[in-house]
Amino acid sequence: MTHLAKLTCCPISQGGEGRNNSVKRSAEVLYQAAYRTGFTPWDTGRPPDELVTLTEGHRALPPGRALDLGCGTGTNTIYLSRCGWQTTGVDLAASAITKARRRAAAAGVEPALVQGDATRLVELGLGDGFELILDLGCYHSLYPETLRENYAHSVTAVAAPGATLLLFGFLPGRLSAHRITATELQARFPDWELLDQSRGKNWLPTEAFRLRRRSLNQETCVDRIS
């Protein structure tokens, strides 16, 4: 996994969109191989506690449309579907989507499972109005920085006003050299409010961020102030 993470995030000596596309092609090949061989140490096979709290806790969100970015073999997509959410899972690796479809069928649920790029969600034809967006380690692996900018625009375009974004990132170390910070997220997602940040309750060293998409009225006020 050390080499996989480094290669996925390694800068390539090209400029602009060509560089971004080269990085994404490299990532797709590497993750395809990882899911085919079953070498996926980030896939715990269970939903994170923070997601369970959001969907089953004292102040649980009412079921609506959910989007699972970097869904892998579908653990969280299937969980959300079982909780009554109309769920869409997206992953760059076709081999992951194939496994996710088999697992969903075995679980008796029918989420939409799409092979595609999280930085170009509008082009996938998923529609908009997603009320819960989950990212368990997708954003943190994006490099160069322009891919993170594209991701933020992409997610905002499909999110409903008031939507919740639950985003996880690995702490710097073996699985990622590119830490996510609250300051970065506040700058990258100006249409969102950062509600809280906490150490992830996973066996891997992670941080969890919960953001809320501003309502149309809030956005108008922010625009006027700025």
Coordinates of C-alpha atoms in Angstrom, one line a residue:
M1 CA 0.0 0.0 0.0
T2 CA 2.9 2.3 0.6
H3 CA 4.0 2.2 -3.1
L4 CA 0.4 2.3 -4.3
A5 CA -0.3 5.6 -2.4
K6 CA 3.0 7.1 -3.5
L7 CA 2.4 6.3 -7.1
T8 CA -1.2 7.5 -7.1
C9 CA -0.2 10.9 -5.7
C10 CA 3.1 11.2 -7.6
P11 CA 3.4 14.4 -9.7
I12 CA 3.9 13.9 -13.4
S13 CA 6.0 16.3 -15.5
Q14 CA 3.1 17.6 -17.7
G15 CA 1.0 20.7 -17.4
G16 CA -2.6 21.4 -16.8
E17 CA -5.3 19.0 -17.9
G18 CA -2.8 16.6 -19.5
R19 CA -1.0 16.2 -16.2
N20 CA -4.3 15.6 -14.4
N21 CA -5.4 13.0 -16.9
S22 CA -2.1 11.2 -16.6
V23 CA -2.4 11.0 -12.8
K24 CA -5.9 9.7 -13.0
R25 CA -5.0 7.1 -15.6
S26 CA -2.2 5.9 -13.4
A27 CA -4.5 5.8 -10.3
E28 CA -7.1 3.8 -12.3
V29 CA -4.6 1.2 -13.3
L30 CA -3.2 0.8 -9.8
Y31 CA -6.6 0.6 -8.1
Q32 CA -7.8 -1.8 -10.7
A33 CA -5.0 -4.1 -9.8
A34 CA -5.5 -3.6 -6.1
Y35 CA -9.2 -4.7 -6.3
R36 CA -8.5 -7.5 -8.7
T37 CA -5.9 -9.0 -6.3
G38 CA -7.9 -8.2 -3.1
F39 CA -5.0 -6.0 -1.8
T40 CA -7.3 -3.3 -0.2
P41 CA -6.2 -2.7 3.4
W42 CA -8.3 0.5 3.5
D43 CA -11.5 -1.6 3.0
T44 CA -12.6 -2.6 6.5
G45 CA -15.8 -4.3 5.5
R46 CA -17.9 -2.2 7.9
P47 CA -19.2 1.4 7.9
P48 CA -17.3 3.9 10.0
D49 CA -18.9 4.9 13.3
E50 CA -19.3 8.5 12.2
L51 CA -21.5 7.4 9.3
V52 CA -23.6 5.1 11.6
T53 CA -24.1 8.1 14.0
L54 CA -25.3 10.2 11.1
T55 CA -27.8 7.6 9.9
E56 CA -28.8 5.9 13.1
G57 CA -27.9 8.2 16.0
H58 CA -30.1 10.4 18.2
R59 CA -30.1 13.2 15.5
A60 CA -30.0 10.9 12.5
L61 CA -30.5 12.4 9.1
P62 CA -33.8 11.4 7.4
P63 CA -33.1 9.0 4.4
G64 CA -32.9 10.7 1.1
R65 CA -30.4 10.7 -1.8
A66 CA -26.8 9.6 -0.9
L67 CA -23.6 9.6 -2.9
D68 CA -20.7 7.4 -1.9
L69 CA -17.5 8.6 -3.6
G70 CA -14.7 6.1 -3.9
C71 CA -17.2 3.4 -3.0
G72 CA -14.8 0.5 -3.6
T73 CA -16.5 -2.8 -3.2
G74 CA -19.7 -1.2 -1.9
T75 CA -19.5 -1.6 1.9
N76 CA -21.0 1.8 2.7
T77 CA -23.2 2.0 -0.4
I78 CA -24.9 -1.2 0.6
Y79 CA -25.2 -0.1 4.3
L80 CA -26.9 3.2 3.2
S81 CA -29.2 1.4 0.9
R82 CA -30.2 -0.9 3.8
C83 CA -30.9 2.2 5.9
G84 CA -33.4 3.4 3.3
W85 CA -31.3 5.8 1.4
Q86 CA -31.5 6.1 -2.4
T87 CA -27.8 5.5 -2.9
T88 CA -25.3 5.9 -5.7
G89 CA -21.7 4.6 -5.5
V90 CA -18.9 5.9 -7.7
D91 CA -15.5 4.5 -8.1
L92 CA -12.7 5.0 -10.6
A93 CA -11.9 1.2 -10.7
A94 CA -14.2 -0.9 -12.8
S95 CA -13.1 -4.0 -10.9
A96 CA -14.3 -2.5 -7.6
I97 CA -17.7 -1.7 -9.2
T98 CA -18.0 -5.2 -10.5
K99 CA -17.5 -6.6 -7.0
A100 CA -19.8 -4.0 -5.5
R101 CA -22.6 -5.0 -7.8
R102 CA -22.2 -8.7 -6.8
R103 CA -22.2 -7.8 -3.1
A104 CA -25.3 -5.6 -3.5
A105 CA -27.2 -8.3 -5.3
A106 CA -26.3 -10.8 -2.5
A107 CA -27.5 -8.2 0.1
G108 CA -30.8 -7.8 -1.7
V109 CA -30.4 -4.0 -2.4
E110 CA -30.2 -2.1 -5.7
P111 CA -28.0 1.0 -5.4
A112 CA -26.8 2.7 -8.6
L113 CA -23.1 1.7 -9.0
V114 CA -21.1 3.7 -11.5
Q115 CA -17.6 3.5 -12.8
G116 CA -16.4 7.1 -13.1
D117 CA -14.3 10.1 -11.9
A118 CA -15.3 11.9 -8.8
T119 CA -13.9 15.1 -10.1
R120 CA -16.3 15.0 -13.1
L121 CA -19.6 14.0 -11.5
V122 CA -21.9 16.1 -13.7
E123 CA -20.6 14.3 -16.7
L124 CA -21.7 11.0 -15.2
G125 CA -25.3 12.0 -15.4
L126 CA -26.1 11.2 -11.8
G127 CA -28.4 14.2 -11.4
D128 CA -28.2 16.5 -8.4
G129 CA -29.9 17.0 -5.1
F130 CA -27.8 14.5 -3.1
E131 CA -28.4 15.1 0.6
L132 CA -25.6 13.0 2.0
I133 CA -22.2 12.7 0.4
L134 CA -19.6 10.3 1.8
D135 CA -15.9 10.3 1.0
L136 CA -13.9 7.7 2.8
G137 CA -10.5 8.6 1.5
C138 CA -11.1 9.7 -2.1
Y139 CA -10.4 13.5 -1.8
H140 CA -7.2 13.0 0.2
S141 CA -5.6 10.9 -2.5
L142 CA -6.1 13.6 -5.2
Y143 CA -2.9 15.3 -6.4
P144 CA -1.9 17.7 -8.0
E145 CA -3.9 20.4 -6.2
T146 CA -6.0 21.2 -9.3
L147 CA -7.7 17.8 -8.9
R148 CA -8.9 18.8 -5.5
E149 CA -10.3 22.0 -6.9
N150 CA -12.1 20.1 -9.6
Y151 CA -13.5 17.7 -6.9
A152 CA -14.8 20.5 -4.8
H153 CA -16.7 22.1 -7.8
S154 CA -17.9 18.6 -8.8
V155 CA -19.3 17.8 -5.4
T156 CA -20.9 21.2 -4.9
A157 CA -22.7 20.9 -8.3
V158 CA -24.5 17.7 -7.3
A159 CA -25.2 18.5 -3.7
A160 CA -28.6 19.7 -2.4
P161 CA -28.8 22.9 -0.4
G162 CA -28.3 21.8 3.3
A163 CA -26.5 18.6 2.2
T164 CA -24.0 16.9 4.5
L165 CA -20.5 15.9 3.4
L166 CA -18.7 13.4 5.6
L167 CA -15.1 13.4 4.4
F168 CA -12.2 11.3 5.8
G169 CA -8.5 11.6 5.2
F170 CA -5.6 9.5 6.3
L171 CA -3.1 11.3 8.5
P172 CA 0.4 11.8 7.0
G173 CA 2.4 8.6 7.0
R174 CA 2.3 5.3 5.2
L175 CA -1.0 5.8 3.4
S176 CA -0.9 9.5 2.4
A177 CA 1.6 12.3 2.3
H178 CA -1.1 14.9 1.6
R179 CA -2.9 15.7 4.8
I180 CA -6.3 17.4 4.7
T181 CA -6.7 20.5 7.0
A182 CA -9.7 22.4 8.1
T183 CA -8.2 25.6 6.7
E184 CA -7.8 24.0 3.3
L185 CA -11.4 22.7 3.3
Q186 CA -12.8 26.1 4.2
A187 CA -11.0 27.7 1.3
R188 CA -11.7 24.9 -1.1
F189 CA -15.4 24.6 -0.3
P190 CA -16.6 28.2 0.1
D191 CA -20.3 27.1 -0.4
W192 CA -20.0 24.8 2.6
E193 CA -19.8 25.3 6.4
L194 CA -17.4 23.1 8.3
L195 CA -19.4 21.8 11.3
D196 CA -16.8 19.7 13.0
Q197 CA -13.5 17.8 12.8
S198 CA -12.5 14.8 14.8
R199 CA -10.0 12.0 14.9
G200 CA -11.5 9.1 12.9
K201 CA -12.7 6.1 14.9
N202 CA -10.9 3.6 12.6
W203 CA -7.9 1.3 13.0
L204 CA -6.2 3.5 10.4
P205 CA -5.0 7.0 11.5
T206 CA -7.7 9.3 10.0
E207 CA -9.4 12.6 10.5
A208 CA -13.1 13.0 9.9
F209 CA -14.7 16.3 8.7
R210 CA -18.4 17.0 8.5
L211 CA -19.5 19.9 6.3
R212 CA -22.9 21.3 5.4
R213 CA -23.8 22.9 2.1
R214 CA -25.1 26.4 2.6
S215 CA -28.7 27.1 1.7
L216 CA -29.5 29.4 -1.2
N217 CA -30.3 32.2 1.2
Q218 CA -27.0 31.7 3.1
E219 CA -25.1 31.8 -0.2
T220 CA -26.8 35.0 -1.2
C221 CA -25.9 36.7 2.1
V222 CA -22.2 35.5 1.8
D223 CA -22.1 36.9 -1.8
R224 CA -23.4 40.3 -0.6
I225 CA -20.9 40.5 2.2
S226 CA -18.0 39.6 0.0

